[in-house]
Structures are given as C-alpha cells and as structure tokens.
Amino acid sequence: MSRPLTPLALTVLRMLCDGPMHPYEMQQRIRDHAYDQAVKITHGSLYHSVERLAKGRLIEPLETSREGRRPERTVYAVTSAGRDAAQFRLAELLARPAEEFPLFGTALAFINLLPEDEVARLLRKRSVALEAALAGHQAAHDSLRKQGIERYKLIDQEWQIARVRCELDYVRGLGEDLRSGRLTWKDAEPRAICHPRPRPRRTDDMGA
C-alpha cells in the first residue's frame, strides 16, 4: 500500500498481530478493548479497511466458513509485510507530531466574532460537556482496569483523559478571564469585530 496506513487500518493490523480472526470478531474486540475511543470506526468502514488491506497483501484470507443461515465469515491473518507496515507506521506516529487542526482551535481563532458575554456562556456550556466526557472516559478506563486489562493496553485512554482534563482546565480559565475582565476585545477596532447584525423588522411587524 503506497498511502500511509489509516488509524483504522493500523487497528486491524494490530488486532491480527495477536492472531487470525474474522471482521465480526474484530468488532467484538474493538468494543471489549474500547479501541473506538481512540479510532473512528463504523461497521462499513471496518469491512472496507479489511478489503483494502487484503488487496494490498498486508493481510490474507485463511479460510471461509458459514454457520447456518449466517453470512460467510472469512478469517484473516496478518502477513509479514503487514506486520512490518504496522510497526513502521506506529513508529512514525509516535516520533513525529502530526499537524492537526482541531475545530476548537478554529473557534478560538475567531472568538471575537461573538460578544464577550456570549463567549463566556458558551464556554460554561463546553465545560459541562467536558466534565461529562471526562467522567465517562475515567469510568471506562477504571472498568477495564478492574477487569485485569494491563496498563500498556490502556495508554491511549490515559492520554485521552489527560487531554480532556487539560482542555477543561483551559476552558475554565479562559471563561474566568472573560468574566473578570482580564480578557477583552470591547475596545478593539470596529472592523476587527463583526458581531451578528440584528434581524431587520418585516413590514408586517410595523406598528405591532
């Protein structure tokens, strides 16, 4: 495969490094190990990724079986080329920070398009959502640890918890700076701020 492995393709290869399995079994493992918290996965995308990996000869079919009226299930195994590709891609992701463009960063870049009190209100709303997300991630992590899952298999969850906690602290601090007046754009040049214009009154509203 000439293109870099996608996160989902790397997930499939990683699971097959533990032993052959069919896509349905992969779905089960994804749920059991909460891989879907680290990688965006849907039923269709998983099967598409498996097909692409097989076409690129990074995985290979071992056998196909059918139980009753269920659809055929093909068991796949990772090839030596697939194992090498997974290790190379993983090393690349660990060593080189990727340039990413999170949507929250986009919102912060244009924050002065909204009035300060509105931004403060929205940041409070985001804080509540982050608190809920943090609690959910922590509960999932603690549950897996109680099941005996080794820590090295949950490092991605540790990072997710740390990331959400860091963002929550920042959002809380930013909101406090707005409320205290330490952060303001009220005195900025008029052309630097573009607040929404009031909706013009319709003619049938006149005299109401």
Coordinates of N, CA, C and O in Angstrom, one line a residue, residues 110-190:
F110 N -11.3 32.8 15.9 CA -12.2 33.8 15.5 C -13.2 34.2 16.7 O -14.3 34.6 16.4
I111 N -12.7 34.0 17.9 CA -13.6 34.2 19.1 C -14.2 35.6 19.1 O -15.3 35.7 19.7
N112 N -13.5 36.6 18.6 CA -14.1 38.0 18.8 C -15.2 38.3 17.8 O -15.7 39.4 17.7
L113 N -15.7 37.3 17.0 CA -16.8 37.5 16.2 C -18.1 37.5 17.1 O -19.2 37.9 16.6
L114 N -18.0 37.0 18.3 CA -19.1 37.0 19.2 C -18.9 37.9 20.4 O -17.7 38.2 20.8
P115 N -19.9 38.4 21.0 CA -19.8 39.3 22.2 C -19.2 38.5 23.3 O -19.3 37.3 23.4
E116 N -18.5 39.2 24.2 CA -17.8 38.5 25.3 C -18.7 37.7 26.2 O -18.4 36.6 26.6
D117 N -19.9 38.3 26.6 CA -20.8 37.6 27.5 C -21.3 36.3 26.8 O -21.5 35.3 27.5
E118 N -21.5 36.3 25.5 CA -21.9 35.1 24.8 C -20.9 34.1 24.8 O -21.1 32.9 25.0
V119 N -19.6 34.5 24.6 CA -18.5 33.5 24.6 C -18.4 32.9 26.0 O -18.2 31.7 26.1
A120 N -18.5 33.7 27.0 CA -18.4 33.2 28.4 C -19.5 32.2 28.6 O -19.3 31.1 29.3
R121 N -20.7 32.4 28.1 CA -21.8 31.5 28.3 C -21.5 30.2 27.6 O -21.8 29.1 28.1
L122 N -21.0 30.3 26.4 CA -20.7 29.1 25.6 C -19.6 28.3 26.2 O -19.6 27.0 26.1
L123 N -18.6 29.0 26.8 CA -17.5 28.2 27.4 C -18.0 27.5 28.6 O -17.5 26.4 29.0
R124 N -19.0 28.1 29.4 CA -19.5 27.4 30.5 C -20.3 26.1 30.0 O -20.1 25.0 30.7
K125 N -21.0 26.2 28.9 CA -21.6 25.1 28.3 C -20.6 24.0 27.9 O -20.8 22.8 28.1
R126 N -19.5 24.4 27.3 CA -18.5 23.5 26.9 C -17.8 22.8 28.1 O -17.5 21.6 28.1
S127 N -17.7 23.5 29.2 CA -17.1 23.0 30.4 C -18.0 21.8 31.0 O -17.4 20.8 31.4
V128 N -19.3 22.0 30.9 CA -20.2 21.0 31.4 C -20.0 19.7 30.5 O -20.0 18.6 31.0
A129 N -19.9 19.9 29.2 CA -19.8 18.8 28.3 C -18.4 18.1 28.5 O -18.4 16.8 28.5
L130 N -17.4 18.9 28.8 CA -16.1 18.3 29.0 C -16.1 17.5 30.3 O -15.4 16.4 30.4
E131 N -16.7 18.0 31.3 CA -16.8 17.3 32.6 C -17.5 16.0 32.5 O -17.0 15.0 33.0
A132 N -18.6 15.9 31.7 CA -19.3 14.7 31.4 C -18.4 13.7 30.6 O -18.3 12.5 30.9
A133 N -17.7 14.2 29.6 CA -16.8 13.4 28.8 C -15.6 12.8 29.7 O -15.3 11.6 29.6
L134 N -15.1 13.7 30.6 CA -14.0 13.2 31.4 C -14.5 12.1 32.4 O -13.8 11.1 32.5
A135 N -15.7 12.3 32.9 CA -16.2 11.2 33.8 C -16.4 9.9 33.1 O -16.2 8.9 33.6
G136 N -16.9 10.0 31.8 CA -17.1 8.8 31.0 C -15.9 8.1 30.7 O -15.8 6.9 30.8
H137 N -14.8 8.8 30.3 CA -13.5 8.2 29.9 C -12.9 7.6 31.2 O -12.4 6.5 31.1
Q138 N -13.0 8.3 32.3 CA -12.4 7.7 33.5 C -13.1 6.5 34.0 O -12.5 5.5 34.4
A139 N -14.5 6.5 33.8 CA -15.2 5.3 34.2 C -14.9 4.1 33.3 O -14.7 3.0 33.8
A140 N -14.8 4.3 32.0 CA -14.4 3.3 31.1 C -13.1 2.7 31.4 O -12.8 1.5 31.4
H141 N -12.1 3.6 31.7 CA -10.7 3.2 32.0 C -10.7 2.4 33.3 O -10.1 1.3 33.3
D142 N -11.4 2.9 34.3 CA -11.4 2.1 35.6 C -12.0 0.8 35.5 O -11.6 -0.2 36.1
S143 N -13.1 0.7 34.7 CA -13.8 -0.6 34.5 C -12.8 -1.6 33.8 O -12.8 -2.8 34.2
L144 N -12.1 -1.2 32.8 CA -11.2 -2.1 32.1 C -10.1 -2.5 33.0 O -9.6 -3.7 33.0
R145 N -9.6 -1.6 33.9 CA -8.5 -1.9 34.8 C -9.0 -3.0 35.8 O -8.3 -3.9 36.1
K146 N -10.2 -2.8 36.2 CA -10.8 -3.8 37.2 C -11.0 -5.2 36.6 O -11.0 -6.2 37.3
Q147 N -11.1 -5.2 35.2 CA -11.2 -6.5 34.5 C -9.9 -7.1 34.3 O -9.8 -8.3 33.8
G148 N -8.8 -6.5 34.7 CA -7.5 -7.1 34.6 C -6.7 -6.7 33.4 O -5.7 -7.3 33.1
I149 N -7.2 -5.7 32.6 CA -6.5 -5.3 31.4 C -5.3 -4.6 31.8 O -5.3 -3.6 32.6
E150 N -4.1 -5.0 31.2 CA -2.9 -4.4 31.6 C -2.8 -2.9 31.2 O -3.4 -2.5 30.2
R151 N -2.0 -2.1 31.9 CA -2.0 -0.7 31.7 C -1.5 -0.3 30.3 O -2.0 0.6 29.7
Y152 N -0.5 -1.1 29.8 CA 0.0 -0.7 28.5 C -1.0 -0.8 27.4 O -0.9 -0.2 26.3
K153 N -2.1 -1.6 27.6 CA -3.2 -1.6 26.6 C -4.1 -0.5 26.7 O -5.0 -0.3 25.9
L154 N -4.0 0.3 27.8 CA -4.9 1.4 28.0 C -4.2 2.8 28.0 O -4.8 3.8 28.4
I155 N -3.0 2.9 27.5 CA -2.3 4.1 27.5 C -3.0 5.2 26.6 O -3.0 6.4 27.0
D156 N -3.7 4.7 25.6 CA -4.4 5.7 24.7 C -5.5 6.3 25.5 O -5.8 7.5 25.4
Q157 N -6.2 5.5 26.4 CA -7.2 6.1 27.3 C -6.6 7.1 28.3 O -7.2 8.1 28.6
E158 N -5.4 6.7 28.8 CA -4.8 7.7 29.8 C -4.5 9.0 29.1 O -4.8 10.1 29.7
W159 N -4.1 8.9 27.8 CA -3.8 10.2 27.1 C -5.1 11.0 26.8 O -5.1 12.2 26.9
Q160 N -6.2 10.2 26.5 CA -7.5 10.9 26.3 C -8.0 11.6 27.5 O -8.4 12.7 27.5
I161 N -7.8 10.9 28.7 CA -8.2 11.5 29.9 C -7.4 12.8 30.2 O -7.9 13.8 30.6
A162 N -6.1 12.7 30.0 CA -5.2 13.8 30.2 C -5.6 15.0 29.3 O -5.6 16.1 29.7
R163 N -5.9 14.7 28.0 CA -6.2 15.7 27.1 C -7.5 16.4 27.4 O -7.5 17.7 27.4
V164 N -8.5 15.7 27.8 CA -9.8 16.3 28.2 C -9.6 17.1 29.4 O -10.2 18.2 29.5
R165 N -8.9 16.6 30.4 CA -8.7 17.3 31.6 C -7.9 18.6 31.4 O -8.3 19.7 31.9
C166 N -6.9 18.6 30.5 CA -6.2 19.8 30.2 C -7.1 20.8 29.5 O -7.0 22.0 29.8
E167 N -7.9 20.4 28.5 CA -8.8 21.3 27.8 C -9.8 21.9 28.8 O -10.1 23.1 28.7
L168 N -10.3 21.0 29.7 CA -11.3 21.5 30.7 C -10.7 22.6 31.6 O -11.3 23.7 31.8
D169 N -9.4 22.4 32.0 CA -8.8 23.4 32.8 C -8.6 24.7 32.0 O -8.8 25.8 32.6
Y170 N -8.2 24.6 30.8 CA -8.0 25.8 29.9 C -9.3 26.5 29.7 O -9.4 27.8 29.8
V171 N -10.4 25.8 29.4 CA -11.7 26.4 29.1 C -12.2 27.1 30.4 O -12.7 28.2 30.3
R172 N -12.1 26.5 31.5 CA -12.5 27.1 32.8 C -11.7 28.4 33.0 O -12.3 29.5 33.4
G173 N -10.4 28.4 32.8 CA -9.5 29.6 33.0 C -9.9 30.7 32.0 O -9.9 31.8 32.4
L174 N -10.1 30.3 30.8 CA -10.5 31.3 29.8 C -11.8 32.0 30.1 O -11.9 33.2 30.0
G175 N -12.8 31.2 30.6 CA -14.0 31.8 31.0 C -13.9 32.7 32.2 O -14.5 33.8 32.2
E176 N -13.1 32.3 33.1 CA -12.8 33.2 34.3 C -12.1 34.5 33.9 O -12.4 35.6 34.4
D177 N -11.2 34.4 32.9 CA -10.5 35.6 32.4 C -11.5 36.6 31.7 O -11.4 37.8 31.9
L178 N -12.5 36.0 31.0 CA -13.6 36.8 30.4 C -14.4 37.5 31.5 O -14.7 38.7 31.4
R179 N -14.8 36.7 32.5 CA -15.7 37.3 33.5 C -15.1 38.3 34.3 O -15.7 39.3 34.8
S180 N -13.7 38.2 34.6 CA -13.0 39.1 35.4 C -12.5 40.3 34.6 O -12.1 41.3 35.3
G181 N -12.6 40.3 33.3 CA -12.1 41.4 32.5 C -10.7 41.3 32.1 O -10.1 42.2 31.5
R182 N -10.0 40.2 32.5 CA -8.6 40.1 32.2 C -8.4 39.8 30.7 O -7.4 40.1 30.1
L183 N -9.5 39.3 30.0 CA -9.5 39.1 28.6 C -10.7 39.9 28.0 O -11.8 39.8 28.5
T184 N -10.4 40.8 27.1 CA -11.5 41.6 26.5 C -11.1 42.0 25.1 O -10.0 42.1 24.7
W185 N -12.1 42.2 24.3 CA -12.0 42.8 22.9 C -13.0 43.9 22.7 O -13.3 44.3 21.6
K186 N -13.5 44.5 23.8 CA -14.5 45.5 23.7 C -14.0 46.8 23.0 O -14.7 47.5 22.3
D187 N -12.7 47.1 23.3 CA -12.1 48.3 22.8 C -11.3 48.1 21.5 O -10.6 49.0 21.0
A188 N -11.5 46.9 20.8 CA -10.8 46.7 19.6 C -11.4 47.5 18.5 O -12.5 48.1 18.6
E189 N -10.6 47.6 17.4 CA -11.0 48.4 16.2 C -12.4 47.8 15.7 O -12.5 46.6 15.7
P190 N -13.3 48.7 15.4 CA -14.6 48.2 14.9 C -14.5 47.1 13.8 O -15.3 46.2 13.8

